[in-house]
Structures are given as structure tokens and as C-alpha cells.
Amino acid sequence: MDPTASTTDDRVVGPSDDRPHHRSEPERSDGAIEASFQPIQRSRLVPQISIRWLFAATLVGAILYAIARQAGEGVAIAIAFMSVAGYLAAFFATLGLFFLIAWSFAVFFRREDPDALVGSPFADGQLPPQWLPPRDRSS
């Protein structure tokens, strides 16, 4: 055996050429067989939650529970930590509420802007009017 030869099989894994092809599988002009099924694609609507995310969420919840329990017993650093965590949670909840209010105004009180319907300034192949004229580089 040649020591420089590869010991692994470099062929592509798939159906062998010596087995008969099924008649239901259409052949292409280059001799390859097209798949008779569509590949499964991940849904973009359903969140993909893995067991790692569940373990991480459980760990964070357990740590917060332990700190909250210590805060309930009167430990000063735990009370301070839970106060900061509470203020941050309230801050982000308020930001989310403000966003929902602004979004609802944008959705429900929409009006059409006549200037927005004109189209692109580049549609006729010309540059839009410039506020500042270009400098003359020759001077």
C-alpha cells in the first residue's frame, strides 16, 4: 500500500451508479438525477428553541431566584442587585410600551404623502437637483 495514498474514500456519498435508477426520478441532460422531493426548510414564523436555550433560561431563572431569595432575607447586595434589575426591566417595558403607542399611531392614522408617490428622482436617468453645486477642481 502506498503511504501517500489517501486512506479515506473521497467519493461523494449517494446512490451508486451500478444500481438501476427508479423510473420516477427524472434524469437531467448531464446524467444526474433530480430529487423528487423538496428539502425541508425551517419555518421563519415559528421560533426555533433548542435545548441549549432552555438550559440557559433555566440557569438565569435559577440565579435570579436565588438572588431574590437572599434579598428577601435582607442581604444588602442582593437587594441592590434586584433593585437594579427591577429598574432595568421597568425601563425596557416602558420603552416597549412607547414603541407600541408610536407604532399604533403610524398604523391607524396613516395618510398618503403626495410627494412619496412621485417616484424615484433617478427614474429619468438624471441626477436629482443638488443643493450645493460641485466645486471646480481646475482652480
mmCIF file of C-alpha atoms in Angstrom:
data_model
loop_
_atom_site.group_PDB
_atom_site.id
_atom_site.type_symbol
_atom_site.label_atom_id
_atom_site.label_comp_id
_atom_site.label_asym_id
_atom_site.label_seq_id
_atom_site.Cartn_x
_atom_site.Cartn_y
_atom_site.Cartn_z
ATOM 1 C CA MET A 1 0.000 0.000 0.000
ATOM 2 C CA ASP A 2 1.278 3.451 -0.926
ATOM 3 C CA PRO A 3 1.874 5.533 2.271
ATOM 4 C CA THR A 4 0.957 8.781 0.457
ATOM 5 C CA ALA A 5 -2.380 7.420 -0.739
ATOM 6 C CA SER A 6 -5.485 8.626 0.989
ATOM 7 C CA THR A 7 -6.980 6.126 3.404
ATOM 8 C CA THR A 8 -10.433 7.711 3.273
ATOM 9 C CA ASP A 9 -12.845 7.355 0.423
ATOM 10 C CA ASP A 10 -13.051 10.708 -1.395
ATOM 11 C CA ARG A 11 -16.148 9.813 -3.374
ATOM 12 C CA VAL A 12 -19.390 11.672 -2.868
ATOM 13 C CA VAL A 13 -21.837 9.713 -0.785
ATOM 14 C CA GLY A 14 -25.016 8.977 -2.702
ATOM 15 C CA PRO A 15 -26.670 6.395 -4.880
ATOM 16 C CA SER A 16 -24.183 4.181 -6.672
ATOM 17 C CA ASP A 17 -24.072 4.061 -10.443
ATOM 18 C CA ASP A 18 -24.372 0.266 -10.556
ATOM 19 C CA ARG A 19 -27.893 0.160 -9.130
ATOM 20 C CA PRO A 20 -30.778 0.684 -11.520
ATOM 21 C CA HIS A 21 -32.412 4.097 -11.404
ATOM 22 C CA HIS A 22 -36.038 4.294 -10.476
ATOM 23 C CA ARG A 23 -38.315 5.417 -13.280
ATOM 24 C CA SER A 24 -39.960 8.018 -11.017
ATOM 25 C CA GLU A 25 -36.719 10.009 -10.724
ATOM 26 C CA PRO A 26 -36.320 12.359 -13.696
ATOM 27 C CA GLU A 27 -32.867 12.482 -15.261
ATOM 28 C CA ARG A 28 -31.225 15.694 -16.390
ATOM 29 C CA SER A 29 -29.286 16.118 -19.610
ATOM 30 C CA ASP A 30 -25.949 15.694 -17.770
ATOM 31 C CA GLY A 31 -26.995 12.295 -16.415
ATOM 32 C CA ALA A 32 -27.621 13.429 -12.844
ATOM 33 C CA ILE A 33 -30.834 12.533 -11.104
ATOM 34 C CA GLU A 34 -33.048 15.300 -9.791
ATOM 35 C CA ALA A 35 -34.645 14.851 -6.408
ATOM 36 C CA SER A 36 -38.341 14.039 -6.476
ATOM 37 C CA PHE A 37 -38.955 15.874 -3.178
ATOM 38 C CA GLN A 38 -38.372 19.366 -1.848
ATOM 39 C CA PRO A 39 -35.910 19.801 1.034
ATOM 40 C CA ILE A 40 -37.377 20.630 4.421
ATOM 41 C CA GLN A 41 -36.833 24.289 5.215
ATOM 42 C CA ARG A 42 -37.012 25.805 8.659
ATOM 43 C CA SER A 43 -40.117 27.846 9.310
ATOM 44 C CA ARG A 44 -39.461 31.524 9.831
ATOM 45 C CA LEU A 45 -42.766 32.026 11.630
ATOM 46 C CA VAL A 46 -42.256 29.529 14.435
ATOM 47 C CA PRO A 47 -39.376 30.362 16.772
ATOM 48 C CA GLN A 48 -36.715 27.678 16.859
ATOM 49 C CA ILE A 49 -35.979 26.910 20.512
ATOM 50 C CA SER A 50 -33.200 24.478 21.248
ATOM 51 C CA ILE A 51 -32.487 22.610 24.459
ATOM 52 C CA ARG A 52 -29.463 24.879 24.985
ATOM 53 C CA TRP A 53 -31.736 27.932 25.125
ATOM 54 C CA LEU A 54 -33.977 26.153 27.623
ATOM 55 C CA PHE A 55 -30.991 25.260 29.807
ATOM 56 C CA ALA A 56 -29.686 28.845 29.626
ATOM 57 C CA ALA A 57 -33.094 30.289 30.525
ATOM 58 C CA THR A 58 -33.409 27.837 33.421
ATOM 59 C CA LEU A 59 -29.946 28.789 34.674
ATOM 60 C CA VAL A 60 -30.678 32.528 34.514
ATOM 61 C CA GLY A 61 -34.028 31.992 36.237
ATOM 62 C CA ALA A 62 -32.414 29.926 38.985
ATOM 63 C CA ILE A 63 -29.737 32.562 39.602
ATOM 64 C CA LEU A 64 -32.331 35.361 39.730
ATOM 65 C CA TYR A 65 -34.472 33.290 42.107
ATOM 66 C CA ALA A 66 -31.501 32.669 44.395
ATOM 67 C CA ILE A 67 -30.655 36.377 44.466
ATOM 68 C CA ALA A 68 -34.305 37.299 45.083
ATOM 69 C CA ARG A 69 -34.476 34.823 47.957
ATOM 70 C CA GLN A 70 -31.363 36.361 49.501
ATOM 71 C CA ALA A 71 -32.884 39.807 49.013
ATOM 72 C CA GLY A 72 -35.989 38.618 50.862
ATOM 73 C CA GLU A 73 -33.804 37.616 53.792
ATOM 74 C CA GLY A 74 -32.306 41.126 53.936
ATOM 75 C CA VAL A 75 -28.878 40.762 52.276
ATOM 76 C CA ALA A 76 -27.951 44.287 51.151
ATOM 77 C CA ILE A 77 -26.077 43.400 47.944
ATOM 78 C CA ALA A 78 -28.936 41.157 46.800
ATOM 79 C CA ILE A 79 -31.462 43.927 47.473
ATOM 80 C CA ALA A 80 -29.326 46.346 45.440
ATOM 81 C CA PHE A 81 -28.985 43.857 42.573
ATOM 82 C CA MET A 82 -32.713 43.145 42.464
ATOM 83 C CA SER A 83 -33.465 46.881 42.589
ATOM 84 C CA VAL A 84 -31.222 47.492 39.577
ATOM 85 C CA ALA A 85 -32.742 44.511 37.743
ATOM 86 C CA GLY A 86 -36.251 45.787 38.522
ATOM 87 C CA TYR A 87 -35.448 49.284 37.281
ATOM 88 C CA LEU A 88 -33.939 47.910 34.068
ATOM 89 C CA ALA A 89 -36.970 45.664 33.487
ATOM 90 C CA ALA A 90 -39.321 48.620 34.068
ATOM 91 C CA PHE A 91 -37.223 50.807 31.741
ATOM 92 C CA PHE A 92 -37.337 48.323 28.846
ATOM 93 C CA ALA A 93 -41.033 47.651 29.453
ATOM 94 C CA THR A 94 -41.695 51.398 29.238
ATOM 95 C CA LEU A 95 -39.678 51.630 26.025
ATOM 96 C CA GLY A 96 -41.704 48.752 24.588
ATOM 97 C CA LEU A 97 -44.945 50.488 25.581
ATOM 98 C CA PHE A 98 -43.831 53.741 23.937
ATOM 99 C CA PHE A 99 -42.904 51.835 20.791
ATOM 100 C CA LEU A 100 -46.325 50.161 20.664
ATOM 101 C CA ILE A 101 -48.051 53.527 21.087
ATOM 102 C CA ALA A 102 -45.978 55.115 18.303
ATOM 103 C CA TRP A 103 -46.469 52.074 16.056
ATOM 104 C CA SER A 104 -50.235 52.109 16.588
ATOM 105 C CA PHE A 105 -50.377 55.788 15.587
ATOM 106 C CA ALA A 106 -48.336 55.012 12.473
ATOM 107 C CA VAL A 107 -50.617 52.126 11.511
ATOM 108 C CA PHE A 108 -54.050 53.505 12.362
ATOM 109 C CA PHE A 109 -53.610 57.171 11.426
ATOM 110 C CA ARG A 110 -51.757 56.692 8.156
ATOM 111 C CA ARG A 111 -52.100 59.347 5.464
ATOM 112 C CA GLU A 112 -50.749 59.307 1.961
ATOM 113 C CA ASP A 113 -47.960 61.747 1.144
ATOM 114 C CA PRO A 114 -48.375 63.043 -2.429
ATOM 115 C CA ASP A 115 -44.617 63.629 -2.750
ATOM 116 C CA ALA A 116 -43.933 59.993 -1.911
ATOM 117 C CA LEU A 117 -45.981 58.824 -4.898
ATOM 118 C CA VAL A 118 -43.985 60.827 -7.469
ATOM 119 C CA GLY A 119 -41.349 58.144 -7.858
ATOM 120 C CA SER A 120 -37.613 57.941 -7.853
ATOM 121 C CA PRO A 121 -35.571 61.033 -8.789
ATOM 122 C CA PHE A 122 -33.345 58.689 -10.786
ATOM 123 C CA ALA A 123 -36.193 57.286 -12.906
ATOM 124 C CA ASP A 124 -35.444 59.528 -15.907
ATOM 125 C CA GLY A 125 -31.699 58.847 -15.794
ATOM 126 C CA GLN A 126 -30.789 62.309 -14.493
ATOM 127 C CA LEU A 127 -29.221 63.267 -11.189
ATOM 128 C CA PRO A 128 -31.528 64.997 -8.721
ATOM 129 C CA PRO A 129 -31.060 68.745 -8.212
ATOM 130 C CA GLN A 130 -28.095 69.487 -5.957
ATOM 131 C CA TRP A 131 -28.220 71.847 -3.023
ATOM 132 C CA LEU A 132 -24.529 72.660 -3.277
ATOM 133 C CA PRO A 133 -23.032 72.819 -6.750
ATOM 134 C CA PRO A 134 -19.877 70.737 -7.276
ATOM 135 C CA ARG A 135 -16.553 72.533 -6.866
ATOM 136 C CA ASP A 136 -14.470 73.326 -9.918
ATOM 137 C CA ARG A 137 -11.342 71.188 -9.429
ATOM 138 C CA SER A 138 -9.320 73.101 -12.043
ATOM 139 C CA SER A 139 -8.821 76.135 -9.792
#
